[in-house]
């Protein structure tokens, strides 16, 4: 029997987190009302707000809640208030702690240009029109977790900073398998991005991805160096279908790719492992605009669509949310970050309400 009862952990986090999560929950509520599925929401603290309360960015209670959930919805973490803290308790550590403890090694970042926002991109319209890229970023390895790491004083009294870029073949194999499977559901083109001309860890990456590719003869596999990929994303982004890459390169390339769509405020993400999954917008906590009802909730709402697709087995409803977002943009609604002349400037709440209204119509 199909599961119809899901536990969802909700971590609003810091900055604009609570405001955008509120709008995303409106959307989830519509789905649960219509579909008669039971969604049990449990809230927890992560990031700076957790540090203020518990002295750590990822308290045990929040980690346990996440581990017991079918899916986690997260807003954003961090802010100037916590910037001077030791690295070990910075809000961002909550993300790394969740990623490693939940084993969510595959980070999916779809980069889709909505026609209505083509003008908001700094690139020419003919370059960004129709782009539909899926970036599959490895999320639990690389310099983010490699050891040794840290800053130490050497014998000469001078400080030395070290991070270690490391990948095992098993780590590469499992992300490669995910990426090939995803490519199979799309245009069947997979590009693996590395720096194999200079970094041995990514020479191994290239070898293992190629090996995995032998089991996927229907997928066209190509390789590209990361510097060239950064260039190609601006020169001709329409050439890309699925991109699989390392943690650090994926972090950088996905921010770059986000700008193709006009605003980083538009990009959702899904982080998948073998058990639970985490959904969050790729933008940060934007402390400068927090609490003003001006943040763009669309990336978080689109993250909910990914949750329906990948964790709740509701692909039709996922597409309806994406459609509702498209129609809301078509109707002229814009938050400040994507505002254009002659459009309707709205706040966070109004944008959430507008999408909710469209969705209610579509879902009937
Ligand atoms: C991201 C962010 C994080 C990362 C930071 C906040 C730790 O930039 O999710 O892309 O580097 O992974
Ligand atoms: Mg990033």
Short mmCIF file of C-alpha atoms in Angstrom, two decimals, residues 6-10 24-29 32 38-43 65 73 307:
data_model
loop_
_atom_site.label_atom_id
_atom_site.label_comp_id
_atom_site.label_asym_id
_atom_site.label_seq_id
_atom_site.Cartn_x
_atom_site.Cartn_y
_atom_site.Cartn_z
CA UNK A 6 4.65 11.36 6.61
CA UNK A 7 6.72 12.90 9.37
CA UNK A 8 8.28 16.18 8.32
CA UNK A 9 10.89 17.96 10.41
CA UNK A 10 10.81 21.72 9.96
CA UNK A 24 6.19 26.88 2.06
CA UNK A 25 4.06 25.36 4.83
CA UNK A 26 0.96 27.03 3.35
CA UNK A 27 1.64 25.10 0.14
CA UNK A 28 2.18 21.79 1.94
CA UNK A 29 -1.05 22.29 3.83
CA UNK A 32 -2.30 17.49 2.51
CA UNK A 38 -1.34 13.09 6.75
CA UNK A 39 1.66 15.34 7.20
CA UNK A 40 2.95 15.58 10.73
CA UNK A 41 5.10 18.67 11.16
CA UNK A 42 7.57 18.91 14.01
CA UNK A 43 9.69 22.01 14.44
CA UNK A 65 14.04 14.70 15.00
CA UNK A 73 12.39 21.13 5.34
CA UNK A 307 9.91 17.02 -1.53
#
